[in-house]
Amino acid sequence: MTNEKKLEATANAMSAKGKGILAADESTATCMKRFGEFGIECTENSRRLYREMLFTTPGIGDYISAVILFDETIRQSDTDGRRFVDVLNAAGIIPGIKVDTGAKPLAGAPEETITEGLDGLRERLNEYREMGARFTKWRAVIRIGPGIPSRYCIETNAHALGRYAALAQEADLVPIVEPEVIWNGEHDIHRCREATENALHSVFEQLASQRCFLEGTILKPNMITSGHECPAQADTDEIAELTLKTLRSCVPAAVPGIAFLSGGQSSEEACQRLSAMASNDLLPWQLTFSFGRALQRSALQTWGGNPANVPAARSTFLHRARMTSMARMGKYSPNMERESVPV
Ligand code: 13P
């Protein structure tokens, strides 16, 4: 297969019908925060045991097409010594890797950030591919506030996303391109729409000028919502309508899959909103999920760092994955939450 055919096949498999992506690429600092919320000790081994619990949940490959790993995790193995990459492949799940090194202050724009990680990226991509990764992720962070996001922030981040995506494809790895407009703030849904639209236009302009192959690219956007602290919250119908309008006007039909981040929404909210959008059958791309918190939060809480809770945590995780898969097919309803699935 040519390089482009391989990229296209991987991107299509990542956005396969009925399935979506598990974002398990939390950095050590983010893990510390998430584990801390439930009083779980955060060590290299506890992170390994937690990820092992998720990746070895029987049946998970029915709902999860791909998992995004963190640098530490792609080098780890399960308790029997099987590398996580092999564990995932055996479950029919595509392993991938987050390759940015985080959002740092943007020079001259103290409230905004630029995502770093381009130096040495070509070499790191080759190493990850040798370890078995087949796709990558890079997340840009765009905040809404008084006078921001600036054009400067949007354009520098879009340029970095373009450079990253071109390098990933050169290394035979599908890039997940994630310009995340953060939901914190008092702004209304229309400001979120405006910022997201500007960010997406800029990203696709850069992908085109940096010769990226769109058929081998996955977009990971935020949904268009009111700011978390906005007093008048938009409802599911408005969120679905404005998100689809924005995506239709900004995302070329050549992109095979759009996989939403959950961004701090509750699991049920994220599923309701995804389902409302995915029930529309006139979309040019597959609409799916690449959730972190909305897939993991309840399983992490159930696990609590205690080996005795592994079966219950697996059951919780499988349920969440099944609900999210239903949402991805446009068939989710909150009533389904009460149906339990034995592991
Ligand atoms: P959330 O779904 O928790 O936002 O995480 C997805 C992700 O990978 C953000 O980069």
Short mmCIF file of C-alpha atoms and ligand atoms in Angstrom, two decimals:
data_model
loop_
_atom_site.label_atom_id
_atom_site.label_comp_id
_atom_site.label_asym_id
_atom_site.label_seq_id
_atom_site.Cartn_x
_atom_site.Cartn_y
_atom_site.Cartn_z
CA MET A 1 0.00 0.00 0.00
CA THR A 2 1.17 3.53 -0.67
CA ASN A 3 1.75 5.85 2.26
CA GLU A 4 -1.52 7.71 1.52
CA LYS A 5 -3.56 4.51 1.26
CA LYS A 6 -2.18 3.34 4.61
CA LEU A 7 -3.00 6.65 6.28
CA GLU A 8 -6.49 6.61 4.83
CA ALA A 9 -7.12 3.03 5.95
CA THR A 10 -5.98 3.82 9.50
CA ALA A 11 -8.06 7.02 9.69
CA ASN A 12 -11.11 5.10 8.44
CA ALA A 13 -10.55 2.32 11.00
CA MET A 14 -10.23 4.92 13.78
CA SER A 15 -13.61 6.37 12.81
CA ALA A 16 -15.29 2.98 12.17
CA LYS A 17 -19.08 2.87 12.57
CA GLY A 18 -20.25 2.25 16.13
CA LYS A 19 -16.81 2.90 17.61
CA GLY A 20 -14.72 5.79 18.84
CA ILE A 21 -11.45 6.75 20.48
CA LEU A 22 -10.46 6.53 24.14
CA ALA A 23 -8.17 9.42 25.13
CA ALA A 24 -5.95 7.90 27.83
CA ASP A 25 -3.00 10.20 27.18
CA GLU A 26 -3.15 12.24 30.36
CA SER A 27 0.27 13.61 31.26
CA THR A 28 1.69 12.71 34.67
CA ALA A 29 0.61 16.12 36.02
CA THR A 30 -2.96 15.67 34.73
CA CYS A 31 -3.10 12.13 36.15
CA MET A 32 -1.99 13.53 39.49
CA LYS A 33 -4.99 15.89 39.40
CA ARG A 34 -7.53 13.25 38.27
CA PHE A 35 -6.31 10.61 40.75
CA GLY A 36 -6.17 13.26 43.50
CA GLU A 37 -9.90 14.03 43.05
CA PHE A 38 -10.65 10.52 44.36
CA GLY A 39 -7.76 10.29 46.85
CA ILE A 40 -5.85 7.77 44.70
CA GLU A 41 -2.08 7.63 45.06
CA CYS A 42 -0.43 8.59 41.74
CA THR A 43 2.78 6.67 41.04
CA GLU A 44 4.19 5.14 37.90
CA ASN A 45 2.85 1.78 39.03
CA SER A 46 -0.63 3.00 40.00
CA ARG A 47 -0.96 4.71 36.61
CA ARG A 48 0.14 1.45 34.96
CA LEU A 49 -2.37 -0.62 36.96
CA TYR A 50 -5.17 1.81 36.15
CA ARG A 51 -4.42 1.73 32.41
CA GLU A 52 -4.12 -2.07 32.55
CA MET A 53 -7.60 -2.24 34.08
CA LEU A 54 -9.00 -0.13 31.21
CA PHE A 55 -7.15 -1.83 28.34
CA THR A 56 -7.88 -5.40 29.49
CA THR A 57 -11.61 -4.89 30.02
CA PRO A 58 -13.18 -7.78 28.06
CA GLY A 59 -15.37 -6.63 25.16
CA ILE A 60 -14.00 -3.10 24.99
CA GLY A 61 -12.91 -3.57 21.37
CA ASP A 62 -16.62 -3.66 20.40
CA TYR A 63 -16.87 0.06 21.22
CA ILE A 64 -13.35 1.48 21.14
CA SER A 65 -11.48 1.70 17.82
CA ALA A 66 -8.30 3.32 19.10
CA VAL A 67 -6.57 4.48 22.28
CA ILE A 68 -4.34 7.56 22.65
CA LEU A 69 -1.41 6.79 24.94
CA PHE A 70 1.05 8.99 26.81
CA ASP A 71 4.84 8.58 26.44
CA GLU A 72 5.12 6.75 29.78
CA THR A 73 2.25 4.38 28.91
CA ILE A 74 3.44 3.32 25.46
CA ARG A 75 6.62 2.05 27.16
CA GLN A 76 4.71 0.09 29.84
CA SER A 77 3.43 -3.50 30.00
CA ASP A 78 0.64 -5.31 31.82
CA THR A 79 1.27 -7.39 34.94
CA ASP A 80 2.00 -10.46 32.78
CA GLY A 81 4.70 -8.53 30.92
CA ARG A 82 2.75 -7.96 27.66
CA ARG A 83 3.43 -4.50 26.22
CA PHE A 84 0.31 -2.32 26.26
CA VAL A 85 0.66 -1.84 22.51
CA ASP A 86 0.35 -5.63 22.07
CA VAL A 87 -2.54 -5.83 24.55
CA LEU A 88 -4.45 -3.23 22.52
CA ASN A 89 -3.64 -4.80 19.15
CA ALA A 90 -4.83 -8.18 20.47
CA ALA A 91 -8.16 -6.53 21.39
CA GLY A 92 -8.47 -5.09 17.86
CA ILE A 93 -7.72 -1.57 19.08
CA ILE A 94 -5.30 0.78 17.29
CA PRO A 95 -2.61 2.27 19.55
CA GLY A 96 -1.62 5.93 19.15
CA ILE A 97 0.40 8.52 21.01
CA LYS A 98 0.16 12.15 22.15
CA VAL A 99 3.25 13.90 20.79
CA ASP A 100 2.92 17.53 21.86
CA THR A 101 4.78 18.57 24.99
CA GLY A 102 2.07 20.82 26.36
CA ALA A 103 0.68 24.35 26.18
CA LYS A 104 3.16 27.04 27.28
CA PRO A 105 2.67 30.82 27.70
CA LEU A 106 2.54 32.59 24.33
CA ALA A 107 5.22 35.31 24.18
CA GLY A 108 3.64 38.75 24.35
CA ALA A 109 0.17 37.33 25.08
CA PRO A 110 0.23 36.49 28.80
CA GLU A 111 -3.26 34.96 28.97
CA GLU A 112 -2.83 32.70 25.95
CA THR A 113 -0.78 29.61 25.16
CA ILE A 114 1.12 28.00 22.32
CA THR A 115 1.49 24.23 22.21
CA GLU A 116 5.11 23.09 21.98
CA GLY A 117 6.86 19.92 20.83
CA LEU A 118 8.07 20.51 17.27
CA ASP A 119 11.81 20.36 18.05
CA GLY A 120 13.02 16.80 17.51
CA LEU A 121 9.52 15.70 16.52
CA ARG A 122 10.61 13.84 13.36
CA GLU A 123 12.91 11.59 15.43
CA ARG A 124 10.31 11.01 18.16
CA LEU A 125 7.68 10.10 15.55
CA ASN A 126 9.98 7.49 14.06
CA GLU A 127 10.63 6.03 17.51
CA TYR A 128 6.91 5.85 18.32
CA ARG A 129 6.16 4.19 14.98
CA GLU A 130 8.81 1.58 15.73
CA MET A 131 7.10 0.98 19.10
CA GLY A 132 3.82 0.28 17.30
CA ALA A 133 1.95 3.59 17.29
CA ARG A 134 -0.19 4.16 14.19
CA PHE A 135 -1.52 7.61 14.90
CA THR A 136 -0.68 10.70 16.93
CA LYS A 137 -2.36 13.59 18.73
CA TRP A 138 -1.49 17.27 19.18
CA ARG A 139 -3.71 19.59 21.21
CA ALA A 140 -3.81 23.36 20.85
CA VAL A 141 -5.57 25.32 23.61
CA ILE A 142 -7.67 28.38 22.78
CA ARG A 143 -9.23 30.38 25.62
CA ILE A 144 -12.17 32.77 25.44
CA GLY A 145 -12.11 35.87 27.63
CA PRO A 146 -12.09 39.66 27.39
CA GLY A 147 -10.23 40.44 24.13
CA ILE A 148 -9.19 36.80 23.51
CA PRO A 149 -8.65 34.59 21.60
CA SER A 150 -6.32 36.80 19.58
CA ARG A 151 -5.64 36.24 15.89
CA TYR A 152 -2.01 35.77 16.97
CA CYS A 153 -2.90 32.82 19.25
CA ILE A 154 -5.16 31.17 16.68
CA GLU A 155 -2.67 31.50 13.83
CA THR A 156 0.47 30.41 15.70
CA ASN A 157 -1.32 27.34 17.07
CA ALA A 158 -2.79 26.49 13.66
CA HIS A 159 0.66 26.79 12.10
CA ALA A 160 2.11 24.40 14.70
CA LEU A 161 -0.78 21.96 14.11
CA GLY A 162 0.00 22.06 10.38
CA ARG A 163 3.71 21.42 10.95
CA TYR A 164 2.92 18.55 13.32
CA ALA A 165 0.38 16.97 10.95
CA ALA A 166 2.75 17.09 7.98
CA LEU A 167 5.55 15.46 10.00
CA ALA A 168 3.20 12.78 11.36
CA GLN A 169 2.04 11.85 7.86
CA GLU A 170 5.63 11.75 6.62
CA ALA A 171 6.21 9.11 9.35
CA ASP A 172 3.12 7.09 8.23
CA LEU A 173 1.16 8.17 11.31
CA VAL A 174 -2.38 9.59 11.15
CA PRO A 175 -2.50 12.99 12.89
CA ILE A 176 -5.37 13.80 15.22
CA VAL A 177 -5.57 17.58 14.92
CA GLU A 178 -7.07 19.10 18.06
CA PRO A 179 -7.71 22.84 18.31
CA GLU A 180 -9.60 22.90 21.62
CA VAL A 181 -11.63 25.98 22.45
CA ILE A 182 -11.85 25.70 26.24
CA TRP A 183 -15.33 25.92 27.78
CA ASN A 184 -14.31 27.79 30.96
CA GLY A 185 -15.68 31.32 31.06
CA GLU A 186 -18.88 33.33 31.17
CA HIS A 187 -19.18 33.67 27.38
CA ASP A 188 -22.34 32.66 25.55
CA ILE A 189 -22.59 29.96 22.89
CA HIS A 190 -22.20 32.48 20.05
CA ARG A 191 -18.74 33.52 21.21
CA CYS A 192 -17.77 29.85 21.37
CA ARG A 193 -19.03 29.45 17.83
CA GLU A 194 -17.08 32.46 16.59
CA ALA A 195 -13.81 31.33 18.24
CA THR A 196 -14.23 27.74 17.03
CA GLU A 197 -15.03 28.87 13.50
CA ASN A 198 -11.94 31.13 13.38
CA ALA A 199 -9.76 28.35 14.77
CA LEU A 200 -11.05 25.74 12.31
CA HIS A 201 -10.70 28.04 9.29
CA SER A 202 -7.13 28.79 10.28
CA VAL A 203 -6.31 25.10 10.91
CA PHE A 204 -7.62 23.94 7.52
CA GLU A 205 -5.82 26.78 5.75
CA GLN A 206 -2.56 25.61 7.37
CA LEU A 207 -3.24 21.92 6.64
CA ALA A 208 -3.72 22.85 2.99
CA SER A 209 -0.66 25.09 2.71
CA GLN A 210 1.52 22.51 4.51
CA ARG A 211 0.39 19.81 2.05
CA CYS A 212 -1.42 17.59 4.52
CA PHE A 213 -3.44 14.72 3.18
CA LEU A 214 -6.93 15.31 4.57
CA GLU A 215 -8.16 11.77 3.88
CA GLY A 216 -5.52 10.61 6.37
CA THR A 217 -6.35 13.14 9.11
CA ILE A 218 -8.80 13.11 12.04
CA LEU A 219 -10.18 16.37 13.47
CA LYS A 220 -10.78 16.51 17.23
CA PRO A 221 -12.86 19.60 17.98
CA ASN A 222 -14.85 20.88 20.95
CA MET A 223 -18.62 20.96 20.74
CA ILE A 224 -20.06 24.49 20.49
CA THR A 225 -21.48 25.19 23.96
CA SER A 226 -22.08 28.09 26.34
CA GLY A 227 -19.15 28.87 28.63
CA HIS A 228 -19.16 26.81 31.82
CA GLU A 229 -19.92 29.90 33.94
CA CYS A 230 -22.44 31.43 31.49
CA PRO A 231 -25.74 32.07 33.32
CA ALA A 232 -27.91 31.17 30.29
CA GLN A 233 -26.88 27.68 29.16
CA ALA A 234 -27.77 26.57 25.63
CA ASP A 235 -29.72 23.30 25.46
CA THR A 236 -28.87 20.10 23.60
CA ASP A 237 -30.76 21.08 20.42
CA GLU A 238 -29.00 24.43 20.11
CA ILE A 239 -25.60 22.87 20.82
CA ALA A 240 -26.18 20.21 18.17
CA GLU A 241 -27.46 22.70 15.62
CA LEU A 242 -24.67 25.26 16.02
CA THR A 243 -21.94 22.61 16.22
CA LEU A 244 -23.09 20.97 12.98
CA LYS A 245 -23.48 24.34 11.23
CA THR A 246 -19.95 25.30 12.23
CA LEU A 247 -18.42 21.98 11.20
CA ARG A 248 -20.26 22.03 7.86
CA SER A 249 -18.90 25.45 7.03
CA CYS A 250 -15.31 24.75 8.14
CA VAL A 251 -14.42 21.06 7.67
CA PRO A 252 -13.82 19.69 4.16
CA ALA A 253 -15.72 16.52 3.27
CA ALA A 254 -12.38 14.78 2.54
CA VAL A 255 -11.76 14.47 6.31
CA PRO A 256 -12.93 10.94 7.20
CA GLY A 257 -13.69 11.46 10.89
CA ILE A 258 -14.52 14.16 13.40
CA ALA A 259 -13.98 12.88 16.94
CA PHE A 260 -15.19 15.21 19.70
CA LEU A 261 -13.36 15.80 22.96
CA SER A 262 -15.57 15.87 26.06
CA GLY A 263 -13.89 18.92 27.62
CA GLY A 264 -15.31 18.61 31.13
CA GLN A 265 -18.95 17.90 30.20
CA SER A 266 -20.59 15.18 32.29
CA SER A 267 -20.67 11.75 30.66
CA GLU A 268 -24.44 11.95 30.14
CA GLU A 269 -24.32 15.47 28.68
CA ALA A 270 -21.54 14.51 26.30
CA CYS A 271 -23.51 11.44 25.16
CA GLN A 272 -26.79 13.33 24.74
CA ARG A 273 -25.15 16.01 22.64
CA LEU A 274 -23.15 13.57 20.52
CA SER A 275 -26.26 11.48 19.94
CA ALA A 276 -28.30 14.51 18.85
CA MET A 277 -25.67 15.27 16.20
CA ALA A 278 -24.92 11.72 15.10
CA SER A 279 -28.60 10.97 14.50
CA ASN A 280 -28.32 13.24 11.45
CA ASP A 281 -27.62 10.94 8.52
CA LEU A 282 -26.64 13.62 6.00
CA LEU A 283 -23.11 14.24 7.20
CA PRO A 284 -20.06 14.01 4.92
CA TRP A 285 -17.77 12.68 7.69
CA GLN A 286 -18.09 10.06 10.42
CA LEU A 287 -19.00 11.85 13.65
CA THR A 288 -17.54 10.11 16.67
CA PHE A 289 -15.88 10.57 20.06
CA SER A 290 -12.37 10.88 21.44
CA PHE A 291 -13.37 11.29 25.07
CA GLY A 292 -11.07 11.32 28.08
CA ARG A 293 -13.03 12.28 31.18
CA ALA A 294 -16.50 11.38 29.85
CA LEU A 295 -15.32 7.78 29.31
CA GLN A 296 -13.07 7.39 32.32
CA ARG A 297 -14.36 9.43 35.26
CA SER A 298 -16.83 6.88 36.64
CA ALA A 299 -14.44 3.95 36.13
CA LEU A 300 -11.60 5.80 37.88
CA GLN A 301 -13.87 6.58 40.82
CA THR A 302 -15.09 2.96 41.05
CA TRP A 303 -11.51 1.62 40.87
CA GLY A 304 -10.25 4.01 43.56
CA GLY A 305 -6.77 2.48 43.41
CA ASN A 306 -7.99 -0.75 45.06
CA PRO A 307 -7.28 -4.06 43.25
CA ALA A 308 -10.46 -5.54 44.77
CA ASN A 309 -12.49 -3.03 42.74
CA VAL A 310 -11.09 -4.02 39.33
CA PRO A 311 -14.12 -6.14 38.26
CA ALA A 312 -16.58 -3.37 39.25
CA ALA A 313 -14.45 -0.69 37.56
CA ARG A 314 -14.28 -2.77 34.36
CA SER A 315 -18.03 -3.12 34.39
CA THR A 316 -18.43 0.65 34.85
CA PHE A 317 -15.98 1.33 32.02
CA LEU A 318 -17.63 -1.13 29.64
CA HIS A 319 -21.03 0.43 30.37
CA ARG A 320 -19.68 3.93 29.64
CA ALA A 321 -18.06 2.73 26.42
CA ARG A 322 -21.32 1.08 25.35
CA MET A 323 -23.36 4.22 26.12
CA THR A 324 -20.90 6.39 24.20
CA SER A 325 -21.01 4.00 21.26
CA MET A 326 -24.82 4.24 21.27
CA ALA A 327 -24.46 8.05 21.23
CA ARG A 328 -22.03 7.83 18.33
CA MET A 329 -24.75 5.94 16.42
CA GLY A 330 -27.36 8.57 17.33
CA LYS A 331 -29.26 6.08 19.50
CA TYR A 332 -28.48 7.16 23.06
CA SER A 333 -31.08 8.00 25.67
CA PRO A 334 -30.39 8.65 29.37
CA ASN A 335 -32.84 5.79 30.21
CA MET A 336 -30.22 3.36 28.93
CA GLU A 337 -27.95 4.31 31.81
CA ARG A 338 -29.86 2.00 34.11
CA GLU A 339 -29.22 -1.12 32.03
CA SER A 340 -26.18 -2.87 33.50
CA VAL A 341 -23.68 -4.97 31.55
CA PRO A 342 -21.92 -7.85 33.27
CA VAL A 343 -18.19 -8.18 32.44
P1 13P B 1 -11.53 15.17 27.54
O1 13P B 1 -12.54 14.34 26.79
O2 13P B 1 -11.48 14.86 29.02
O3 13P B 1 -11.64 16.64 27.23
O4 13P B 1 -10.10 14.71 27.02
C1 13P B 1 -9.92 14.57 25.67
C2 13P B 1 -8.56 14.97 25.32
O5 13P B 1 -7.77 14.16 24.90
C3 13P B 1 -8.18 16.38 25.46
O6 13P B 1 -6.97 16.59 24.78
#
